[in-house]
mmCIF file with all atom_site columns, C-alpha atoms and ligand atoms in Angstrom:
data_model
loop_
_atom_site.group_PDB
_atom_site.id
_atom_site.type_symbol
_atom_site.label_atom_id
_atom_site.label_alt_id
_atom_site.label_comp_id
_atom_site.label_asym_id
_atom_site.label_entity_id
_atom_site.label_seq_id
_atom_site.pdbx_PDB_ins_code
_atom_site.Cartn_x
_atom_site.Cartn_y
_atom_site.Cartn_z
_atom_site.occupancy
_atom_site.B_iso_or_equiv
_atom_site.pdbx_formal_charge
_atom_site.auth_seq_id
_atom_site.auth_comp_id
_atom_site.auth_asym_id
_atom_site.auth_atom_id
_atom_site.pdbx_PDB_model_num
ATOM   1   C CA . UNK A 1 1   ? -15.319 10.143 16.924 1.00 53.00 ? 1   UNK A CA 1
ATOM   2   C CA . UNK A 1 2   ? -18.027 11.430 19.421 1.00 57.00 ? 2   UNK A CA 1
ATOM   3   C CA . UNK A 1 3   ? -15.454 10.670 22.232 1.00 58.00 ? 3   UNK A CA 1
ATOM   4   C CA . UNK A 1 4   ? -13.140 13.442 20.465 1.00 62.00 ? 4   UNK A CA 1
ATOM   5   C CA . UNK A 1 5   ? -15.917 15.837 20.019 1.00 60.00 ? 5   UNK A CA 1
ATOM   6   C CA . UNK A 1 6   ? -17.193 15.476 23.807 1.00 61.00 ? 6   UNK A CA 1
ATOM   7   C CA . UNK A 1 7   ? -13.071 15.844 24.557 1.00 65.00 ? 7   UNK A CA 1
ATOM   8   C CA . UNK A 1 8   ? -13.528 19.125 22.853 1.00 60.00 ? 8   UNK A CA 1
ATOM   9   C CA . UNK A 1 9   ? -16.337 20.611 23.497 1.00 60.00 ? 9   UNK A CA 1
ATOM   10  C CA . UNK A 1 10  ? -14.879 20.203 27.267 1.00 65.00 ? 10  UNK A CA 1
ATOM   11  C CA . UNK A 1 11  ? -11.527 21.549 26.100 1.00 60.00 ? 11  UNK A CA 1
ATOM   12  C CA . UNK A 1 12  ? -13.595 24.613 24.716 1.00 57.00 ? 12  UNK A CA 1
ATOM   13  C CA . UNK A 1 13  ? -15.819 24.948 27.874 1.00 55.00 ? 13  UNK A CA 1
ATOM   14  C CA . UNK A 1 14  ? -12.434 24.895 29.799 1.00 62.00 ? 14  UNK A CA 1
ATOM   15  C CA . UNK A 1 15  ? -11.187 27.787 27.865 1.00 54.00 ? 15  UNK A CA 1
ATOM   16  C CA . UNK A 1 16  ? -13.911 29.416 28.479 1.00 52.00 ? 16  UNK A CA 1
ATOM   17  C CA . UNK A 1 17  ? -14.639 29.208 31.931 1.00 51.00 ? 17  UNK A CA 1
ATOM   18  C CA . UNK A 1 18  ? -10.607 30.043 32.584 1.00 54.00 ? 18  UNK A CA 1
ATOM   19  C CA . UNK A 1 19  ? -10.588 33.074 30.290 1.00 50.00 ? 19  UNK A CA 1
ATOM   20  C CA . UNK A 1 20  ? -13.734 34.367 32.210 1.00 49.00 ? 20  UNK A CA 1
ATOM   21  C CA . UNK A 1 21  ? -12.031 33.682 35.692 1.00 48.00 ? 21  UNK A CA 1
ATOM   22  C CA . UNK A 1 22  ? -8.678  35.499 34.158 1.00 47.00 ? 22  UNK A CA 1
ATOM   23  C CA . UNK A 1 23  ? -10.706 38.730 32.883 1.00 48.00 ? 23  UNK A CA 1
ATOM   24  C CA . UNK A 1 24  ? -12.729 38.967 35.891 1.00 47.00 ? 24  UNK A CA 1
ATOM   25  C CA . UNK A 1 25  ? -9.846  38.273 38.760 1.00 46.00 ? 25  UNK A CA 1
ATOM   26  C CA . UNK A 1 26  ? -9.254  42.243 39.380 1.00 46.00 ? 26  UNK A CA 1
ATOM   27  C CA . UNK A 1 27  ? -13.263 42.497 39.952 1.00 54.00 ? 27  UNK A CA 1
ATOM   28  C CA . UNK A 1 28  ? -13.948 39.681 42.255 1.00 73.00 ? 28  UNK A CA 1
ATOM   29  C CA . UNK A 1 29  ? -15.297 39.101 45.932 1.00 91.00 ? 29  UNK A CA 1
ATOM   30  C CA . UNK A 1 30  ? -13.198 37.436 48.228 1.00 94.00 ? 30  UNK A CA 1
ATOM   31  C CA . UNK A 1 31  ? -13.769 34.807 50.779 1.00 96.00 ? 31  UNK A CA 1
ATOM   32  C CA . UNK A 1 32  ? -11.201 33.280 53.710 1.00 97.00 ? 32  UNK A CA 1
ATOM   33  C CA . UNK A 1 33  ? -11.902 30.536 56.247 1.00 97.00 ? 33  UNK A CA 1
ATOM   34  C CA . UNK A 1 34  ? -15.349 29.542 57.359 1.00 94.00 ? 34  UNK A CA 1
ATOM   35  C CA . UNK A 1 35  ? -18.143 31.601 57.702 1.00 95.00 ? 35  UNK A CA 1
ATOM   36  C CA . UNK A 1 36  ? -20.921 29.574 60.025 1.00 92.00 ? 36  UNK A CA 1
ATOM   37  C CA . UNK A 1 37  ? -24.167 30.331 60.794 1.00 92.00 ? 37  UNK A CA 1
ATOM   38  C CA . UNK A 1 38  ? -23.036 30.846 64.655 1.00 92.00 ? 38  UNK A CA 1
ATOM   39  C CA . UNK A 1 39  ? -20.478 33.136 63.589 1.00 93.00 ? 39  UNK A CA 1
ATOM   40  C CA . UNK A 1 40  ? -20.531 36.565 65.321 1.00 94.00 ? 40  UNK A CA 1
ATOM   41  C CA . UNK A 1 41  ? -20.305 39.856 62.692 1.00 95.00 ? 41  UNK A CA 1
ATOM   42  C CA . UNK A 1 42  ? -17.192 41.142 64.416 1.00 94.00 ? 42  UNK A CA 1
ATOM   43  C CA . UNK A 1 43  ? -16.741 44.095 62.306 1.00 95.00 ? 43  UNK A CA 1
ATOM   44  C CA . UNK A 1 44  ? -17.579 45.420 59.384 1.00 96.00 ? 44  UNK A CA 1
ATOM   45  C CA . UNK A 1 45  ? -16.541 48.517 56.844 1.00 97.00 ? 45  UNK A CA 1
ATOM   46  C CA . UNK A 1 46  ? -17.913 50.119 53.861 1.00 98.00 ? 46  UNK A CA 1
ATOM   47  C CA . UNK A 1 47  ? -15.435 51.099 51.855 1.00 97.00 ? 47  UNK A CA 1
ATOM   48  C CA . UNK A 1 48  ? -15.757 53.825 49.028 1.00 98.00 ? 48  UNK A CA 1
ATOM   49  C CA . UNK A 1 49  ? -12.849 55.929 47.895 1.00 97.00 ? 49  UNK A CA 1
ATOM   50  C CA . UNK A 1 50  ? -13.434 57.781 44.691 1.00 97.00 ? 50  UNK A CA 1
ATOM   51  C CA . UNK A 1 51  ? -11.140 57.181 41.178 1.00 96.00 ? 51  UNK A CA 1
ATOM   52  C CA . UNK A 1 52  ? -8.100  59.010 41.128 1.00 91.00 ? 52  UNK A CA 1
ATOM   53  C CA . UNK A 1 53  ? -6.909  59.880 37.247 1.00 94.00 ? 53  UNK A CA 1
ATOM   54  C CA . UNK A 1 54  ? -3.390  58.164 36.587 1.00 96.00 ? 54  UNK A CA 1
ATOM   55  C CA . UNK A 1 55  ? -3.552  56.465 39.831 1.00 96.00 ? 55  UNK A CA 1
ATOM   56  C CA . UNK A 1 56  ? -4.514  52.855 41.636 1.00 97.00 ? 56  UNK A CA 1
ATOM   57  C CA . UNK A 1 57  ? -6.172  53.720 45.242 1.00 97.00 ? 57  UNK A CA 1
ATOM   58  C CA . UNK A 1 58  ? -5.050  51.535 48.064 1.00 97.00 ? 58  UNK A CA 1
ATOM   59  C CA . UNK A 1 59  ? -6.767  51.283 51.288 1.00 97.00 ? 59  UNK A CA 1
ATOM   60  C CA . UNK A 1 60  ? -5.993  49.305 54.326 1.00 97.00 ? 60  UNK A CA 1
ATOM   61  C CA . UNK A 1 61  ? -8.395  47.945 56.701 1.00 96.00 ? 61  UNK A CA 1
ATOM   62  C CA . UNK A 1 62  ? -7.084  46.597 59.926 1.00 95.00 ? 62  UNK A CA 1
ATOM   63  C CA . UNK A 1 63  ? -8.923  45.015 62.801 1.00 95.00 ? 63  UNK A CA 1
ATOM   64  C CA . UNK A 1 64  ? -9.373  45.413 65.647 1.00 93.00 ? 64  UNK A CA 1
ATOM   65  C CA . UNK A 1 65  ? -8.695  49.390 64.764 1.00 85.00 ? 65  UNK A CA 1
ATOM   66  C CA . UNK A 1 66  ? -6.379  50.420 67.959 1.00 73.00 ? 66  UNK A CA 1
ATOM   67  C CA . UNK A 1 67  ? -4.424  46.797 67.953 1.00 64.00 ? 67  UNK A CA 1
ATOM   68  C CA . UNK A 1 68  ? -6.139  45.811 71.080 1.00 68.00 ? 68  UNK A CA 1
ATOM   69  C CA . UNK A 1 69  ? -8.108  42.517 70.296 1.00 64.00 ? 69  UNK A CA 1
ATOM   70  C CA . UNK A 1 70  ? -10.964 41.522 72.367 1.00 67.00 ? 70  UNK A CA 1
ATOM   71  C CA . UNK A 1 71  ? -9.630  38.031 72.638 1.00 78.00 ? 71  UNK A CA 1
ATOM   72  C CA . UNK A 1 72  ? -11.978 37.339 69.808 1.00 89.00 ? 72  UNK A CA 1
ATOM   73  C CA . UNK A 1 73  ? -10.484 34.324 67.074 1.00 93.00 ? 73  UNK A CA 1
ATOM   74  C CA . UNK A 1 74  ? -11.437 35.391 63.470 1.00 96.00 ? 74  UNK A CA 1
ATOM   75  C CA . UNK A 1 75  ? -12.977 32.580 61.906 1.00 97.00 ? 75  UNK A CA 1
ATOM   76  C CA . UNK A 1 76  ? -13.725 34.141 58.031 1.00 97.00 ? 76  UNK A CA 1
ATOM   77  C CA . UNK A 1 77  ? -13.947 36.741 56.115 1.00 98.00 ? 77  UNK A CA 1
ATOM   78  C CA . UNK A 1 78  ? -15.306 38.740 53.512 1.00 97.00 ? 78  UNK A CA 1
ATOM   79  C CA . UNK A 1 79  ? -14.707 41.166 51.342 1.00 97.00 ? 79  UNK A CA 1
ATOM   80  C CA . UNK A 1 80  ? -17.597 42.433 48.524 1.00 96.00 ? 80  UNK A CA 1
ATOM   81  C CA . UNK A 1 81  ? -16.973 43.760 45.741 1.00 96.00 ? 81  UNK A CA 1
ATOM   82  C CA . UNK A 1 82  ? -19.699 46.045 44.763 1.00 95.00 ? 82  UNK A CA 1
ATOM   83  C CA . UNK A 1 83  ? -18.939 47.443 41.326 1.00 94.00 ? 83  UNK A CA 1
ATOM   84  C CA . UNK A 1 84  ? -20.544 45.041 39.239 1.00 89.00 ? 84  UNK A CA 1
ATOM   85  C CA . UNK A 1 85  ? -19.243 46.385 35.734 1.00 91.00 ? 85  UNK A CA 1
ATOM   86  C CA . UNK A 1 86  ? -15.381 44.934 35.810 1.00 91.00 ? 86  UNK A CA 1
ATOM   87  C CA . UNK A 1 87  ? -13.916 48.301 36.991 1.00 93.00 ? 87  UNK A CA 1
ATOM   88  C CA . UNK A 1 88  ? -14.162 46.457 40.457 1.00 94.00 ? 88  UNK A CA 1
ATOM   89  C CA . UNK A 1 89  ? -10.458 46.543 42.551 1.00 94.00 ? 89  UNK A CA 1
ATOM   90  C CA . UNK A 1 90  ? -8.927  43.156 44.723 1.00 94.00 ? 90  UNK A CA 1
ATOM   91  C CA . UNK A 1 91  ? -8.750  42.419 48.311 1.00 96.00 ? 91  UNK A CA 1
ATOM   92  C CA . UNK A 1 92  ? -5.776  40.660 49.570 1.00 97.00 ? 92  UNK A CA 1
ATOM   93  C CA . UNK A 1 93  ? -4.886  39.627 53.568 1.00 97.00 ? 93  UNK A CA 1
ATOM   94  C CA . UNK A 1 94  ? -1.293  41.054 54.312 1.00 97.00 ? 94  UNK A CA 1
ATOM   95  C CA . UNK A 1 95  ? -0.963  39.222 57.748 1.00 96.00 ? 95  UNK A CA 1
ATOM   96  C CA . UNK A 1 96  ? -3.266  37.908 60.231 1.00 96.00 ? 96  UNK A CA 1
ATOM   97  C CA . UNK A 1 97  ? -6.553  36.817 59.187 1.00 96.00 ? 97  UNK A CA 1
ATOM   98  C CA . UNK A 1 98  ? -8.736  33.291 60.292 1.00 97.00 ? 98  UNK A CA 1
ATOM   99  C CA . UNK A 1 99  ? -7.188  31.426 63.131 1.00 96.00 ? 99  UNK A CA 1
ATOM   100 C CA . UNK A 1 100 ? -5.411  35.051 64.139 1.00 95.00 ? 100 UNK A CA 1
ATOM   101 C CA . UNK A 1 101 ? -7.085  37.882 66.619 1.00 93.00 ? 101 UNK A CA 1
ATOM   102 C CA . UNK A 1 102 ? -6.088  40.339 64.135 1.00 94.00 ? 102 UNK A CA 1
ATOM   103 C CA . UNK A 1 103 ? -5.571  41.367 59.929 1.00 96.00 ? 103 UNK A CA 1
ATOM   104 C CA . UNK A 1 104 ? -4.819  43.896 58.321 1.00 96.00 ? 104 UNK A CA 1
ATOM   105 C CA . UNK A 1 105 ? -7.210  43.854 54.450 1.00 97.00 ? 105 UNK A CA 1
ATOM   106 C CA . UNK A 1 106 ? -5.723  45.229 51.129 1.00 97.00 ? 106 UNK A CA 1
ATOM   107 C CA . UNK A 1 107 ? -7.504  46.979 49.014 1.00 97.00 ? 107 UNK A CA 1
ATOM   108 C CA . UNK A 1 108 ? -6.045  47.759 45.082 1.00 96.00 ? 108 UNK A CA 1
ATOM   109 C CA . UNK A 1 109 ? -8.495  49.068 42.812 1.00 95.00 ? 109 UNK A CA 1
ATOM   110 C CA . UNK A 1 110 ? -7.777  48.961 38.998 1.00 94.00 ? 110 UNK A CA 1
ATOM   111 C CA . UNK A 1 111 ? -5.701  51.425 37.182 1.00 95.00 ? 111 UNK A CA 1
ATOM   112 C CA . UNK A 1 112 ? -7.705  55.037 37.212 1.00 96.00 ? 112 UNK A CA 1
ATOM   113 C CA . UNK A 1 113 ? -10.706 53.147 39.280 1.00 96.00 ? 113 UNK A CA 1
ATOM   114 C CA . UNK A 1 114 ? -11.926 53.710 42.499 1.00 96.00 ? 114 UNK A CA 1
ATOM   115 C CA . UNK A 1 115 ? -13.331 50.942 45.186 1.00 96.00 ? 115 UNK A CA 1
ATOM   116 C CA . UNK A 1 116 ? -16.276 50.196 46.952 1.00 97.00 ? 116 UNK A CA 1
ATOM   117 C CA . UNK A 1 117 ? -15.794 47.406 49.133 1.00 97.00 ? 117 UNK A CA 1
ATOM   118 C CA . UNK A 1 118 ? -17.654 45.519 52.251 1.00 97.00 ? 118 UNK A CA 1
ATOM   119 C CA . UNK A 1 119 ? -15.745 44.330 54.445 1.00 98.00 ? 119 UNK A CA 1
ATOM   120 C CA . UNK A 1 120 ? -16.978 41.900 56.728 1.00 97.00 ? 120 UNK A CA 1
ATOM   121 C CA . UNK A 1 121 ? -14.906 40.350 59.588 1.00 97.00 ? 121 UNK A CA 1
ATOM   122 C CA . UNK A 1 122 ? -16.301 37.246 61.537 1.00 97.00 ? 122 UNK A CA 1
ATOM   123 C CA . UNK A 1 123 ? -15.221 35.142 64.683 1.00 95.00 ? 123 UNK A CA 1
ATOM   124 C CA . UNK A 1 124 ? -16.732 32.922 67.434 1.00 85.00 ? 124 UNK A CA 1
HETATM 125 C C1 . LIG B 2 .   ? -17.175 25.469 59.238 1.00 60.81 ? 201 LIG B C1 1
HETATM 126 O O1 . LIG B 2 .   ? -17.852 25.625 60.479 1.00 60.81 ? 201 LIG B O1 1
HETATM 127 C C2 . LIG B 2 .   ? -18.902 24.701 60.660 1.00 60.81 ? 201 LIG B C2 1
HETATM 128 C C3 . LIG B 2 .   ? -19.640 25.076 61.942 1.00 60.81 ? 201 LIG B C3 1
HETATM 129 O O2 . LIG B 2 .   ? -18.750 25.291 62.998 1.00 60.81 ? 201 LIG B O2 1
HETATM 130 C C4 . LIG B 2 .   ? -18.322 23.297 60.688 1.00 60.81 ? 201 LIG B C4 1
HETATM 131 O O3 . LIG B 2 .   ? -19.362 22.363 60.815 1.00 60.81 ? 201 LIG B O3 1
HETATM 132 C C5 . LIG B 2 .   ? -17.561 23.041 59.401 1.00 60.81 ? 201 LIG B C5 1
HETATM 133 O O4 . LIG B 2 .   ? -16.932 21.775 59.458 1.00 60.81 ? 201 LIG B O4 1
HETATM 134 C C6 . LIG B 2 .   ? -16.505 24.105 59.162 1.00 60.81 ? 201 LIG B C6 1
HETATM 135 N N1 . LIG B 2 .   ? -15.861 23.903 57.881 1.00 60.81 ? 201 LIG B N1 1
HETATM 136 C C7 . LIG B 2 .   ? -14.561 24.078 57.690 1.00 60.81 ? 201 LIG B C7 1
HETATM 137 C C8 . LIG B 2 .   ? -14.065 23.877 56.297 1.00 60.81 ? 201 LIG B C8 1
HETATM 138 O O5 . LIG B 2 .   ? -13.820 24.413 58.602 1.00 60.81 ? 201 LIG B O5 1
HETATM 139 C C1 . LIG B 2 .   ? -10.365 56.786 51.062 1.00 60.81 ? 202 LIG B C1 1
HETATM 140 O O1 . LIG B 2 .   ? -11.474 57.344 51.739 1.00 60.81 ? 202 LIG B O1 1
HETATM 141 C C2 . LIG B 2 .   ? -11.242 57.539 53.131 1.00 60.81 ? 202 LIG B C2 1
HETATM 142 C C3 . LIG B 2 .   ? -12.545 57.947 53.776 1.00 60.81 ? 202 LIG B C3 1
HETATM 143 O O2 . LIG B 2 .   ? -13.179 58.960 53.052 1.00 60.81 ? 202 LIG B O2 1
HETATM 144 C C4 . LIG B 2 .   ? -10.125 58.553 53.318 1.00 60.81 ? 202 LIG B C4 1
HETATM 145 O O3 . LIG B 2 .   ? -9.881  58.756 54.681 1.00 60.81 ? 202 LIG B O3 1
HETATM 146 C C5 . LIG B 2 .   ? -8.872  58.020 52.658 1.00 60.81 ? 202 LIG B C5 1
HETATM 147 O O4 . LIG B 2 .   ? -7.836  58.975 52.736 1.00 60.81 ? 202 LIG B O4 1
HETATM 148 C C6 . LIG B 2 .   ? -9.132  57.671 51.195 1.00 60.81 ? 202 LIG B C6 1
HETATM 149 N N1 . LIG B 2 .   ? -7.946  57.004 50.689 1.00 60.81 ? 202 LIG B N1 1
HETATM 150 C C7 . LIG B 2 .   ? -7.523  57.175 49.448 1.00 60.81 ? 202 LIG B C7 1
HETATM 151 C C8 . LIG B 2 .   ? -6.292  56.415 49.060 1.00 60.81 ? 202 LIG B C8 1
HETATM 152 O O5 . LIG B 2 .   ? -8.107  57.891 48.640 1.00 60.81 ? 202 LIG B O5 1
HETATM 153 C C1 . LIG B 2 .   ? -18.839 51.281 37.045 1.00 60.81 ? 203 LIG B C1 1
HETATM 154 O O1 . LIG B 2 .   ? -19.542 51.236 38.261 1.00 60.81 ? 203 LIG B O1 1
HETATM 155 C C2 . LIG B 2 .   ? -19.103 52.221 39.194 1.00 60.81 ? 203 LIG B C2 1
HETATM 156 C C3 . LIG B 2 .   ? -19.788 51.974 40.521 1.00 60.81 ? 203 LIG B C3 1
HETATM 157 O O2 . LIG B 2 .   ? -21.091 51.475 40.384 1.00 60.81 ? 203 LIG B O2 1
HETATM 158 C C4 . LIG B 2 .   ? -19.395 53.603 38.619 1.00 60.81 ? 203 LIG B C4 1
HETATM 159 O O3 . LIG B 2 .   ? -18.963 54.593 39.536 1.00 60.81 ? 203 LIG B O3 1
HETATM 160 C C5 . LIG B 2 .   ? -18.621 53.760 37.311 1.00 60.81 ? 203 LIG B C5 1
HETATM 161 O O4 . LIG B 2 .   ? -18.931 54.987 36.723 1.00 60.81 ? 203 LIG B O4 1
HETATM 162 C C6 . LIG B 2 .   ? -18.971 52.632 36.360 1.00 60.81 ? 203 LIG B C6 1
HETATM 163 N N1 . LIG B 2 .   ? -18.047 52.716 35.239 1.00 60.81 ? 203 LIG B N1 1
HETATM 164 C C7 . LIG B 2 .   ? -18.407 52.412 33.991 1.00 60.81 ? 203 LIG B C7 1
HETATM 165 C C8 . LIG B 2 .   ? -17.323 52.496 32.959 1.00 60.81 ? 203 LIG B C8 1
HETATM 166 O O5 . LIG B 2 .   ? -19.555 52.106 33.708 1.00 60.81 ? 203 LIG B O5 1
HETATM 167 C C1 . LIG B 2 .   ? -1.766  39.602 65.365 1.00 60.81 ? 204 LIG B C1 1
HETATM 168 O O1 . LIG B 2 .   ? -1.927  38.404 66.108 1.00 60.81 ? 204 LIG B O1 1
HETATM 169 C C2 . LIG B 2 .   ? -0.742  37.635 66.188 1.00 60.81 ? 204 LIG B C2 1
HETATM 170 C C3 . LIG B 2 .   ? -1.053  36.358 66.938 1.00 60.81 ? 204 LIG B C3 1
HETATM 171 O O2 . LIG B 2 .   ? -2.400  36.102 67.045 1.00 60.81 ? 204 LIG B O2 1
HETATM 172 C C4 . LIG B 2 .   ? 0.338   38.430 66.905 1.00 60.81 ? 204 LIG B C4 1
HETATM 173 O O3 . LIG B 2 .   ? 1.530   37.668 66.926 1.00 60.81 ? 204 LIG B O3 1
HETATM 174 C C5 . LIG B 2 .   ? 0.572   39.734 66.163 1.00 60.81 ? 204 LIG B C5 1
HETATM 175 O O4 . LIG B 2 .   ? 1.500   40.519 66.855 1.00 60.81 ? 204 LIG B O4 1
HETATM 176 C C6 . LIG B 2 .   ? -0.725  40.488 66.002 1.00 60.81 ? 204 LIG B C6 1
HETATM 177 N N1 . LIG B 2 .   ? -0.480  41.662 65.201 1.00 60.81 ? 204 LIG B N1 1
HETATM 178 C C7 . LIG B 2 .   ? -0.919  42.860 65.546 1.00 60.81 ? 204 LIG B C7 1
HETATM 179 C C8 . LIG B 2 .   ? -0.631  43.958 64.563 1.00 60.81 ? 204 LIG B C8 1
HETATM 180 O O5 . LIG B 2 .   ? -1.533  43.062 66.582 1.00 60.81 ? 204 LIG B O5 1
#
């Protein structure tokens, strides 16, 4: 009998904790590969581009900015959501990213939301 309550009670906290993640998935911070301590702060970019009514705003963040890499290997990334109140937007990598020289950063906000983002790009 206590087994099945402890067996629910976790069941319940599961729900929980998945229905949180699910709510808050287009307001989150994003993290890829390995940030160290030794890590070099390759690049980085505040991002803030006002709501547009009707509309999601999309903004692309590519390093290195010209396409000429200074032989540099990305190691992590990451990308900081700073609206704090769930009308926060998603970061995504379309191609490159840790292990590359290059990426190229998504940025969807929400639905009539803006984003303000910090990007921060790392390598060794
Ligand atoms: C992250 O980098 C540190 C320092 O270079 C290293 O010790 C650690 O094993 C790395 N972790 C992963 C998951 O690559
Ligand atoms: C976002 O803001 C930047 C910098 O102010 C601007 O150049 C860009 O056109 C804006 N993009 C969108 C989709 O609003
Ligand atoms: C949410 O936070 C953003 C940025 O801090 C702010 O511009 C916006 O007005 C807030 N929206 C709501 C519904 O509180
Ligand atoms: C990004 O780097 C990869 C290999 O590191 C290369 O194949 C690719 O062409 C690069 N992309 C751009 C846009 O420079």
């Amino acid at each position: 009998m206590m087994k099945q309550q402890s067996n629910l009670l976790k069941l319940t906290t599961a729900l929980t904790i998945a229905a949180y993640v699910i709510t808050t998935t287009y307001a989150i911070s994003s993290t890829w590969g390995n940030i160290s301590n030794s890590a070099q702060l390759l690049h980085v970019e505040n991002v803030f581009n006002a709501s547009s009514p009707g509309k999601y705003v999309n903004r692309e963040i590519k390093f290195p900015k010209n396409g000429i890499g200074n032989g540099r290997i990305i190691t992590g990334i990451r990308a900081f959501d700073q609206v704090t109140n769930g009308t926060g937007g998603h970061a995504t990598i379309y191609s490159g990213g840790p292990g590359f020289n290059n990426v190229t950063i998504k940025l969807q906000s929400q639905y009539n939301y803006g984003l303000i983002f910090r990007v921060e790009i790392y390598g060794q």
